[in-house]
Coordinates of C-alpha atoms in Angstrom, one line a residue:
M245 CA -13.0 -41.3 27.7
D246 CA -15.7 -38.8 26.9
R247 CA -14.0 -36.3 29.2
D248 CA -10.6 -36.8 27.5
I249 CA -12.1 -36.1 24.1
D250 CA -13.9 -33.1 25.4
M251 CA -10.8 -31.5 27.0
Q252 CA -8.5 -32.4 24.0
D253 CA -10.7 -30.8 21.5
Q254 CA -11.5 -27.6 23.3
H255 CA -8.1 -26.4 22.2
K256 CA -9.1 -26.8 18.6
L257 CA -12.4 -25.2 19.1
R258 CA -10.9 -22.1 20.6
R259 CA -9.3 -21.4 17.2
L260 CA -12.7 -20.7 15.8
S261 CA -13.3 -17.7 18.0
A262 CA -12.1 -15.1 15.4
Q263 CA -14.7 -16.2 12.9
D264 CA -17.5 -14.9 15.2
A265 CA -15.8 -11.8 16.4
V266 CA -18.3 -9.1 17.5
Y267 CA -17.4 -5.5 16.9
T268 CA -19.1 -2.5 18.5
H269 CA -18.7 -0.2 15.6
T270 CA -21.8 0.4 13.6
H271 CA -22.3 2.4 10.4
K272 CA -24.7 5.3 11.0
Q273 CA -27.4 5.6 8.4
P274 CA -27.3 9.1 6.7
T275 CA -30.5 11.1 6.7
S276 CA -30.2 12.4 3.1
M277 CA -28.4 11.7 -0.2
L278 CA -26.0 14.6 0.4
A279 CA -25.2 13.3 3.9
S280 CA -24.7 9.8 2.4
L281 CA -22.2 11.1 -0.1
W282 CA -20.4 13.1 2.6
S283 CA -20.3 10.1 4.9
W284 CA -18.9 7.9 2.1
Y285 CA -16.3 10.5 1.2
I286 CA -14.9 11.2 4.7
S287 CA -14.8 7.4 5.4
W288 CA -11.8 7.1 3.1
A289 CA -10.6 10.7 2.4
I290 CA -9.5 11.5 6.0
P291 CA -7.8 8.1 6.5
G292 CA -6.1 8.7 3.1
L293 CA -4.5 12.0 4.1
G294 CA -1.3 10.2 5.0
M295 CA -1.0 8.9 1.4
F296 CA -2.1 12.3 0.1
S297 CA 0.8 13.9 2.0
E298 CA 3.2 11.1 0.8
A299 CA 2.5 11.6 -2.8
Y300 CA 2.4 15.4 -2.5
I301 CA 5.8 15.6 -1.0
I302 CA 7.6 12.6 -2.5
F303 CA 6.6 13.2 -6.1
S304 CA 7.4 16.9 -5.8
L305 CA 11.1 15.8 -5.9
G306 CA 10.7 15.1 -9.6
L307 CA 8.5 18.0 -10.3
T308 CA 10.7 20.6 -8.6
K309 CA 14.0 19.6 -10.1
P310 CA 13.9 22.3 -12.8
L311 CA 13.1 24.9 -10.0
Q312 CA 16.0 23.7 -8.0
K313 CA 18.3 24.1 -11.0
A314 CA 17.1 27.7 -11.4
M315 CA 17.4 28.4 -7.7
F316 CA 21.0 27.0 -7.3
P317 CA 22.5 26.5 -10.8
T318 CA 26.0 26.1 -9.3
C319 CA 24.7 23.2 -7.3
F320 CA 22.4 21.4 -9.8
K321 CA 23.7 22.5 -13.2
T322 CA 27.4 23.2 -13.1
H323 CA 28.1 21.3 -9.8
D324 CA 30.7 23.9 -8.8
A325 CA 29.2 24.3 -5.3
C326 CA 27.9 20.7 -4.8
P327 CA 29.4 17.4 -5.8
E328 CA 27.4 15.9 -8.7
A329 CA 27.1 12.5 -6.9
I330 CA 25.4 14.1 -3.9
T331 CA 22.8 15.9 -6.1
H332 CA 21.9 12.5 -7.6
V333 CA 21.9 10.7 -4.3
Q334 CA 19.0 12.8 -2.8
N335 CA 16.3 10.5 -4.3
Y336 CA 17.5 7.2 -3.0
I337 CA 18.7 8.5 0.4
Q338 CA 15.1 9.5 1.0
L339 CA 13.9 6.1 -0.2
C340 CA 16.3 4.6 2.4
G341 CA 14.5 6.6 5.1
I342 CA 11.1 5.3 3.8
I343 CA 12.3 1.7 3.9
A344 CA 13.5 2.2 7.5
G345 CA 10.1 3.6 8.5
M346 CA 8.2 0.7 6.8
L347 CA 10.2 -1.9 8.6
A348 CA 10.2 -0.1 12.0
F349 CA 6.6 1.0 12.2
G350 CA 5.2 -2.2 10.5
A351 CA 6.5 -4.2 13.5
L352 CA 5.7 -1.5 16.0
G353 CA 2.2 -1.1 14.7
D354 CA 1.5 -4.8 15.4
Y355 CA 2.9 -4.3 19.0
M356 CA 1.5 -0.9 20.0
G357 CA -1.5 -0.7 17.8
R358 CA -2.7 1.2 14.8
R359 CA -3.8 4.3 16.6
W360 CA -0.4 5.1 18.3
G361 CA 1.5 4.0 15.2
S362 CA -0.6 6.4 13.1
R363 CA -0.1 9.3 15.5
I364 CA 3.7 8.9 15.7
V365 CA 4.2 8.7 11.9
A366 CA 1.9 11.6 11.3
S367 CA 3.9 13.7 13.7
I368 CA 7.1 12.8 12.0
M369 CA 5.7 13.6 8.6
L370 CA 4.6 17.0 9.9
S371 CA 8.0 17.9 11.3
G372 CA 9.7 16.8 8.1
T373 CA 7.3 18.9 6.0
I374 CA 8.0 21.9 8.2
L375 CA 11.7 21.4 7.6
L376 CA 11.2 21.1 3.9
T377 CA 9.2 24.3 3.8
F378 CA 12.0 26.3 5.3
S379 CA 14.8 24.6 3.4
P380 CA 14.7 26.9 0.4
L381 CA 15.5 29.8 2.6
V382 CA 19.0 28.5 3.3
P383 CA 21.2 30.8 1.2
N384 CA 24.2 28.6 0.7
P385 CA 23.8 25.9 -2.1
A386 CA 25.8 23.2 -0.4
T387 CA 24.1 23.8 3.0
F388 CA 20.7 23.8 1.3
L389 CA 21.4 20.5 -0.3
N390 CA 22.5 18.8 2.9
F391 CA 19.6 20.3 4.9
Y392 CA 17.1 19.4 2.1
I393 CA 18.4 15.8 2.1
F394 CA 18.1 15.5 5.9
A395 CA 14.6 16.9 5.9
A396 CA 13.4 14.7 3.0
T397 CA 14.9 11.6 4.6
W398 CA 13.3 12.4 8.0
Y399 CA 10.0 13.0 6.3
G400 CA 10.5 9.7 4.4
F401 CA 11.0 7.8 7.6
G402 CA 7.5 9.0 8.7
V403 CA 6.0 8.2 5.3
G404 CA 7.4 4.7 5.5
G405 CA 5.5 4.1 8.7
E406 CA 2.3 5.4 7.1
Y407 CA 2.3 2.6 4.5
P408 CA 1.6 -0.3 7.0
M409 CA -0.4 1.8 9.4
A410 CA -2.8 3.2 6.7
S411 CA -3.2 0.0 4.8
A412 CA -3.8 -2.3 7.8
S413 CA -6.1 0.3 9.4
A414 CA -8.2 0.7 6.3
A415 CA -8.6 -3.1 5.9
E416 CA -9.5 -3.6 9.5
R417 CA -11.8 -0.6 9.7
S418 CA -13.9 -2.2 6.9
Q419 CA -13.9 -5.5 8.6
S420 CA -15.2 -4.1 11.8
D421 CA -18.1 -2.2 10.1
E422 CA -20.8 -4.6 8.8
A423 CA -22.0 -2.1 6.2
L424 CA -18.5 -1.8 4.7
R425 CA -17.3 -5.4 5.1
H426 CA -18.3 -6.5 1.6
R427 CA -16.6 -3.4 0.2
R428 CA -13.3 -3.8 1.9
G429 CA -11.2 -3.6 -1.2
E430 CA -13.1 -0.4 -2.4
Q431 CA -12.4 1.3 1.0
V432 CA -8.7 0.4 1.1
V433 CA -8.1 1.4 -2.5
L434 CA -10.0 4.7 -2.1
T435 CA -7.9 5.4 1.0
F436 CA -4.9 4.7 -1.2
S437 CA -6.2 7.0 -3.9
G438 CA -5.1 9.9 -1.6
Q439 CA -1.7 9.2 -3.3
G440 CA -3.1 10.0 -6.7
M441 CA -4.9 13.0 -5.4
G442 CA -1.7 14.2 -3.7
N443 CA 0.3 13.9 -6.9
F444 CA -2.4 15.8 -8.8
V445 CA -2.8 18.6 -6.3
N446 CA 1.0 19.1 -6.0
G447 CA 1.2 19.6 -9.7
C448 CA -1.7 22.0 -9.6
V449 CA -0.2 24.0 -6.8
I450 CA 3.2 24.3 -8.5
L451 CA 1.4 25.3 -11.8
I452 CA -0.7 28.0 -10.0
M453 CA 2.4 29.3 -8.2
M454 CA 4.4 29.5 -11.4
A455 CA 1.6 31.4 -13.1
W456 CA 1.2 33.7 -10.0
F457 CA 4.9 34.6 -10.1
G458 CA 4.9 35.1 -13.9
M459 CA 7.2 32.1 -14.5
T460 CA 5.6 31.1 -17.8
G461 CA 8.4 31.9 -20.1
P462 CA 11.6 30.0 -21.2
T463 CA 13.6 31.2 -18.2
L464 CA 13.0 30.7 -14.5
D465 CA 13.9 33.4 -11.9
P466 CA 15.9 32.0 -9.0
T467 CA 14.1 34.0 -6.3
K468 CA 10.7 33.1 -7.6
A469 CA 11.7 29.5 -8.0
R470 CA 12.7 29.5 -4.3
D471 CA 9.3 30.9 -3.3
V472 CA 7.4 28.4 -5.4
I473 CA 9.3 25.5 -3.8
S474 CA 8.7 26.9 -0.3
I475 CA 5.0 27.7 -0.8
Q476 CA 4.2 24.3 -2.3
F477 CA 5.8 22.6 0.7
A478 CA 3.8 24.9 3.0
V479 CA 0.6 23.7 1.5
G480 CA 1.6 20.1 2.2
A481 CA 2.4 21.2 5.8
A482 CA -1.1 22.6 6.3
V483 CA -2.5 19.2 5.3
S484 CA -0.2 17.5 7.7
V485 CA -1.3 19.8 10.6
F486 CA -4.9 18.7 10.1
M487 CA -3.9 15.0 9.8
V488 CA -2.0 15.2 13.1
L489 CA -4.8 16.9 15.0
W490 CA -7.3 14.4 13.7
R491 CA -5.2 11.4 14.7
W492 CA -4.4 12.7 18.2
F493 CA -7.9 13.8 19.1
K494 CA -10.3 11.8 16.9
L495 CA -8.7 8.5 15.8
K496 CA -9.9 5.3 17.4
E497 CA -8.0 2.0 17.8
S498 CA -8.7 -0.8 15.3
E499 CA -11.2 -3.1 16.8
V500 CA -9.9 -6.0 14.8
W501 CA -6.4 -5.5 16.2
E502 CA -7.7 -5.1 19.7
A503 CA -9.7 -8.4 19.5
E504 CA -6.7 -10.3 18.0
K505 CA -4.3 -8.9 20.6
H506 CA -6.6 -10.0 23.4
D507 CA -7.0 -13.4 21.9
F508 CA -3.2 -13.8 21.3
D509 CA -2.3 -12.6 24.8
E510 CA -4.7 -15.2 26.2
I511 CA -3.3 -18.0 24.1
T512 CA 0.3 -17.1 24.9
E513 CA -0.3 -16.9 28.6
N514 CA -2.4 -20.1 29.0
E515 CA -1.1 -22.4 26.2
L516 CA 1.8 -21.5 24.0
H517 CA 4.2 -19.7 26.3
K518 CA 6.2 -18.7 23.2
G519 CA 5.2 -15.1 22.6
K520 CA 5.3 -12.7 19.7
R521 CA 8.6 -14.0 18.3
Y522 CA 7.2 -17.5 17.8
L523 CA 4.1 -16.0 16.2
T524 CA 6.2 -14.1 13.6
L525 CA 8.4 -17.1 12.9
N526 CA 5.4 -19.3 12.5
A527 CA 3.9 -16.8 10.1
F528 CA 7.1 -16.7 8.0
A529 CA 7.1 -20.4 7.8
N530 CA 3.5 -20.7 6.6
F531 CA 3.1 -17.5 4.6
W532 CA 6.5 -17.1 2.8
P533 CA 4.9 -17.8 -0.6
R534 CA 2.5 -15.0 0.0
L535 CA 5.2 -12.7 1.3
T536 CA 7.1 -13.5 -1.9
A537 CA 4.1 -12.5 -3.9
T538 CA 3.5 -9.2 -2.1
S539 CA 7.2 -8.3 -2.0
M540 CA 8.3 -9.2 -5.5
A541 CA 5.2 -7.8 -7.1
W542 CA 5.8 -4.6 -5.3
V543 CA 9.5 -4.5 -6.5
A544 CA 8.3 -4.9 -10.0
N545 CA 5.7 -2.2 -9.7
D546 CA 7.8 0.4 -7.9
F547 CA 10.7 -0.1 -10.4
A548 CA 8.4 1.1 -13.2
F549 CA 6.1 3.4 -11.2
Y550 CA 8.5 5.3 -8.9
G551 CA 11.3 5.2 -11.5
N552 CA 9.0 7.0 -14.0
K553 CA 7.8 9.4 -11.3
L554 CA 11.3 10.3 -10.1
F555 CA 12.4 10.9 -13.7
Q556 CA 9.1 12.4 -14.8
S557 CA 10.6 15.8 -15.6
T558 CA 13.1 14.0 -17.9
F559 CA 10.4 12.1 -19.7
I560 CA 8.2 15.2 -20.0
A561 CA 11.1 17.1 -21.5
L562 CA 11.6 14.3 -24.0
L563 CA 7.9 14.4 -25.0
Y564 CA 7.9 18.2 -25.3
P565 CA 11.4 19.3 -26.2
K566 CA 10.5 22.8 -27.2
A567 CA 8.0 23.5 -24.4
T568 CA 8.7 25.8 -21.5
E569 CA 8.8 24.4 -17.9
F570 CA 5.4 25.9 -17.4
E571 CA 3.9 24.1 -20.4
R572 CA 5.6 20.9 -19.4
M573 CA 4.0 21.2 -15.9
Q574 CA 0.6 21.5 -17.6
W575 CA 1.1 18.1 -19.3
T576 CA 2.4 16.7 -16.0
V577 CA -0.8 17.7 -14.3
L578 CA -2.8 16.1 -17.1
N579 CA -0.9 12.9 -16.7
S580 CA -1.6 13.0 -13.0
A581 CA -5.3 13.4 -13.7
V582 CA -5.3 10.4 -16.0
S583 CA -3.5 8.4 -13.3
L584 CA -6.1 9.5 -10.7
M585 CA -8.9 8.0 -12.8
G586 CA -7.0 4.7 -12.6
Y587 CA -7.4 4.7 -8.8
F588 CA -11.1 5.2 -9.0
C589 CA -11.6 2.5 -11.7
A590 CA -9.6 0.1 -9.4
A591 CA -11.9 0.9 -6.5
A592 CA -15.0 0.3 -8.6
L593 CA -14.0 -3.2 -9.7
I594 CA -11.7 -4.5 -6.9
D595 CA -14.5 -6.2 -5.0
K596 CA -16.2 -7.7 -8.1
K597 CA -15.9 -11.5 -8.0
W598 CA -15.5 -11.7 -11.8
Y599 CA -12.4 -9.3 -11.6
G600 CA -11.0 -9.0 -8.1
R601 CA -7.5 -8.6 -6.8
C602 CA -5.4 -11.1 -8.7
R603 CA -6.9 -10.5 -12.1
M604 CA -6.6 -6.7 -11.7
Q605 CA -3.0 -7.0 -10.7
N606 CA -2.1 -9.4 -13.6
V607 CA -3.9 -7.4 -16.2
G608 CA -2.2 -4.2 -15.0
F609 CA 1.2 -5.8 -15.1
L610 CA 0.7 -7.2 -18.6
M611 CA -0.6 -3.9 -19.9
M612 CA 2.5 -2.2 -18.5
F613 CA 4.6 -4.8 -20.2
V614 CA 3.0 -4.3 -23.6
L615 CA 2.9 -0.5 -23.5
F616 CA 6.5 -0.1 -22.2
L617 CA 7.7 -2.7 -24.7
I618 CA 6.0 -0.7 -27.5
C619 CA 7.7 2.5 -26.2
G620 CA 11.1 0.8 -26.3
V621 CA 10.8 -0.9 -29.7
A622 CA 9.3 2.1 -31.5
F623 CA 11.3 4.7 -29.6
P624 CA 13.2 6.1 -32.7
T625 CA 9.9 6.4 -34.6
L626 CA 8.0 7.9 -31.7
T627 CA 10.6 10.6 -31.2
A628 CA 11.2 11.4 -34.8
S629 CA 8.1 13.5 -35.6
E630 CA 5.3 15.5 -34.0
A631 CA 2.8 12.8 -34.8
G632 CA 5.1 10.2 -33.2
L633 CA 5.4 12.3 -30.1
R634 CA 1.6 12.5 -29.8
A635 CA 1.5 8.7 -29.9
F636 CA 4.3 8.5 -27.4
Q637 CA 2.4 10.8 -25.1
F638 CA -0.7 8.6 -25.3
L639 CA 1.4 5.4 -24.5
Y640 CA 3.1 7.1 -21.6
F641 CA -0.2 8.4 -20.1
F642 CA -2.0 5.1 -20.8
S643 CA 0.7 3.2 -19.0
S644 CA 0.2 5.4 -16.0
F645 CA -3.5 4.6 -16.0
W646 CA -3.0 0.9 -16.1
N647 CA -0.4 1.2 -13.4
Q648 CA -3.0 2.7 -11.0
F649 CA -5.8 0.5 -12.4
G650 CA -3.6 -2.5 -11.5
P651 CA -0.5 -3.2 -9.4
N652 CA 0.0 0.2 -7.8
C653 CA -3.4 -0.2 -6.0
T654 CA -3.5 -3.9 -5.6
T655 CA 0.0 -4.3 -4.1
W656 CA -0.9 -1.9 -1.3
L657 CA -4.2 -3.7 -0.8
V658 CA -3.3 -7.4 -0.8
A659 CA -0.3 -6.9 1.5
A660 CA -2.9 -5.9 4.1
E661 CA -5.3 -8.8 3.3
V662 CA -3.3 -12.0 2.8
F663 CA -1.7 -12.1 6.2
P664 CA -3.2 -12.5 9.7
T665 CA -3.9 -9.5 11.9
D666 CA -1.1 -10.3 14.4
V667 CA 1.6 -9.8 11.7
R668 CA -0.3 -7.7 9.2
G669 CA 1.7 -4.5 9.8
T670 CA 5.0 -6.3 9.9
F671 CA 4.5 -8.2 6.7
Q672 CA 2.9 -5.2 4.9
G673 CA 6.0 -3.1 6.0
I674 CA 8.4 -5.8 4.6
S675 CA 6.5 -6.0 1.3
A676 CA 6.4 -2.2 0.9
A677 CA 10.1 -1.9 1.9
M678 CA 10.9 -4.4 -0.9
G679 CA 9.0 -2.2 -3.3
K680 CA 11.1 0.8 -2.4
V681 CA 14.2 -1.4 -3.1
G682 CA 12.8 -1.6 -6.6
A683 CA 12.4 2.1 -6.6
I684 CA 16.1 2.6 -5.5
I685 CA 17.2 0.2 -8.2
A686 CA 15.3 2.2 -10.8
D687 CA 16.6 5.5 -9.4
I688 CA 20.2 4.3 -9.7
V689 CA 19.9 2.5 -13.0
F690 CA 17.8 5.0 -14.8
G691 CA 20.5 7.6 -14.2
Y692 CA 23.0 5.6 -16.2
V693 CA 21.1 4.1 -19.1
S694 CA 19.3 5.7 -22.1
T695 CA 15.7 6.6 -22.0
R696 CA 14.9 3.8 -24.5
T697 CA 16.5 1.3 -22.2
T698 CA 14.4 2.4 -19.3
F699 CA 11.3 1.4 -21.2
Y700 CA 12.7 -2.1 -22.0
M701 CA 13.6 -2.6 -18.4
S702 CA 10.2 -1.4 -17.1
A703 CA 8.6 -3.8 -19.6
A704 CA 10.6 -6.7 -18.2
F705 CA 9.7 -5.9 -14.7
G706 CA 6.0 -5.8 -15.7
L707 CA 6.2 -9.3 -17.1
A708 CA 8.0 -10.5 -14.0
G709 CA 5.3 -9.0 -11.8
A710 CA 2.6 -10.9 -13.7
L711 CA 4.4 -14.2 -13.4
V712 CA 4.9 -13.7 -9.6
T713 CA 1.3 -12.8 -9.2
W714 CA 0.1 -15.8 -11.1
L715 CA 2.3 -18.2 -9.1
F716 CA 2.2 -17.0 -5.5
L717 CA -0.7 -14.5 -4.9
P718 CA -4.0 -15.8 -3.5
D719 CA -7.3 -14.0 -4.3
T720 CA -8.8 -12.7 -1.1
T721 CA -11.8 -11.2 -2.9
G722 CA -14.8 -11.9 -0.7
L723 CA -12.8 -13.6 2.1
S724 CA -13.3 -12.3 5.6
L725 CA -10.2 -11.2 7.5
D726 CA -11.6 -13.0 10.6
E727 CA -11.6 -16.2 8.6
L728 CA -7.9 -15.7 7.7
D729 CA -7.1 -15.1 11.4
R730 CA -9.0 -18.2 12.3
M731 CA -6.8 -20.3 9.9
A732 CA -3.7 -18.7 11.2
K733 CA -4.6 -19.8 14.7
Y734 CA -4.8 -23.4 13.6
M735 CA -1.3 -23.0 12.1
L736 CA 0.0 -21.3 15.3
S737 CA -1.2 -24.3 17.4
N738 CA 0.1 -26.9 14.8
E739 CA -3.5 -28.0 14.1
F740 CA -3.7 -26.8 10.5
E741 CA -4.9 -30.2 9.2
H742 CA -8.1 -29.7 11.3
Y743 CA -9.0 -26.4 9.6
H744 CA -11.7 -26.8 6.9
G745 CA -12.9 -23.3 6.4
E746 CA -13.2 -20.8 3.5
A747 CA -9.5 -19.6 3.7
V748 CA -8.5 -23.0 2.1
N749 CA -11.3 -22.8 -0.5
P750 CA -9.4 -23.3 -3.8
K751 CA -10.7 -20.0 -5.2
H752 CA -8.9 -18.2 -2.3
L753 CA -5.6 -20.0 -2.8
S754 CA -2.7 -19.2 -5.1
T755 CA -1.4 -21.6 -7.7
W756 CA 1.5 -22.5 -5.4
E757 CA -0.8 -23.2 -2.5
R758 CA -3.2 -25.3 -4.6
Y759 CA -0.7 -27.4 -6.6
V760 CA 2.4 -27.5 -4.4
L761 CA 1.3 -27.1 -0.8
K762 CA -2.2 -28.6 -1.6
W763 CA -4.0 -26.6 1.1
H764 CA -7.3 -27.2 -0.7
R765 CA -7.4 -30.8 0.4
H766 CA -8.5 -29.6 3.9
Y767 CA -11.5 -27.7 2.5
D768 CA -14.7 -29.2 3.9
P769 CA -17.6 -26.7 4.3
E770 CA -19.9 -29.2 6.0
M771 CA -17.4 -30.2 8.6
D772 CA -16.4 -26.6 9.1
R773 CA -20.1 -25.7 9.7
K774 CA -20.3 -28.4 12.4
H775 CA -17.2 -27.2 14.0
K776 CA -18.6 -23.7 14.2
A777 CA -21.8 -25.0 15.8
I778 CA -19.8 -26.9 18.4
Q779 CA -17.7 -23.8 19.1
L780 CA -20.9 -21.8 19.6
A781 CA -22.3 -24.4 22.0
K782 CA -19.1 -24.4 24.0
S783 CA -19.0 -20.6 24.2
M784 CA -22.6 -20.7 25.6
G785 CA -21.6 -23.4 28.2
K786 CA -23.7 -26.1 26.7
E787 CA -22.8 -29.8 27.0
L788 CA -21.5 -31.7 23.9
S789 CA -24.0 -34.1 22.4
A790 CA -23.0 -37.6 21.3
L791 CA -23.0 -36.5 17.6
E792 CA -20.8 -33.5 18.4
K793 CA -18.3 -35.8 20.2
E794 CA -18.4 -38.1 17.2
V795 CA -17.5 -35.1 14.9
L796 CA -14.7 -34.1 17.2
S797 CA -13.3 -37.6 17.4
K798 CA -13.1 -37.6 13.6
C799 CA -11.1 -34.4 13.6

């Protein structure tokens, strides 16, 4: 009988292995304050180059629209050379490429690993940027438009893959480094802040190039506009070259992914015989409320965020109707700087237990709801006088700040935290892809409704995002990724009722998981501590004591 208990419960004990995972990476202690700052900076700046490139190129679509009109007026103004529908379709065709990349490389990254996934997407992004750099040299307007759309879509396919690769890699890199483990949210958000930096730098480069070519007046020279577009893409290509070289020669594989892959392969071979497909279906069955939270919140965020970015030149023209394109670009750069501060504020507070992920996302969504609603309700007053326009400018800039200091950062982070390692890339890719669906909806709808209506719609999506967050999103602030993987293994082996660890602590569960699924009923820290002690004893080859067998029999 004792032997039967022992053999039966070894299966359960093996699920605890992820909790005590040992990683070889250690954080080298800097020898000076300057070295410490440099080490801290490159720990997130270099991994964030993919998001820098994404924002630099993607958001340039909105910023360079006036330059495109100057370069090919028959294509983008009068539409004699290009069908008007095709000129409008360039934004969401590129977004379709991004969605395809998110779905494809999210799944591939879980299969082939973070390093190879990161290398491939960086190479695609580099080739796409090179194509975009030379696209303005095409002399025929219609040919330029087709070439430009192809290059942007191909680049978008690579960018889509960067989302799950960069997010999962940043979270797992922090988990594998003991010095960074308690600052996981900070590290992931700072990596994501490359997006804000890319947007800011792109605006600065365009502004500098316009000043260099003397394009500060009311009219834009077609040849100079072409040169500005080409040069600003070339700067982005230079960043991509460095990123590709770094990833091919310096990037190491995620230790968290390697450990989980080894563990999963062992489980699949010896026990489950069901493979990756079963794992993914099991994760869908157990984590669909979390997938709903990460996906629908991302839809709500990207509807407002990307919609406003893609139509940024339109909003800036509304705010400054008498300004030249050069002057409007100055205000665009200022808006990007304000937004960038939001990323850093988010990084500073994201790991604080009194604020954390859920509260930051909810507050951000609610602030967007309030600010966009004010813009919609007071739109006639705000646009009727110079004083009103100043207030409008503040509201528009302030909404950008709260978007970054809220859902734009948290949606990227939590989609890499609330799912187990084995499906982290897949589910992050699905969540991000749903977000881009929101961006496509905004891109299509914003082209057919009034500016005032766009603010009402953005406010509605902000409120919807807050409701989804409150209902379905768990707070992973302070929760180890290893502990989440441990819980997932219990689920995978249909032993979830025997899991008593921190991942079912009520503070780490969503409203849905607490009051509908009632996962918190399994939480028992003392029993979990005994289970871990037994697991450690078994891993060291020690015999089970009578007390340990009694504990196991009660499981």
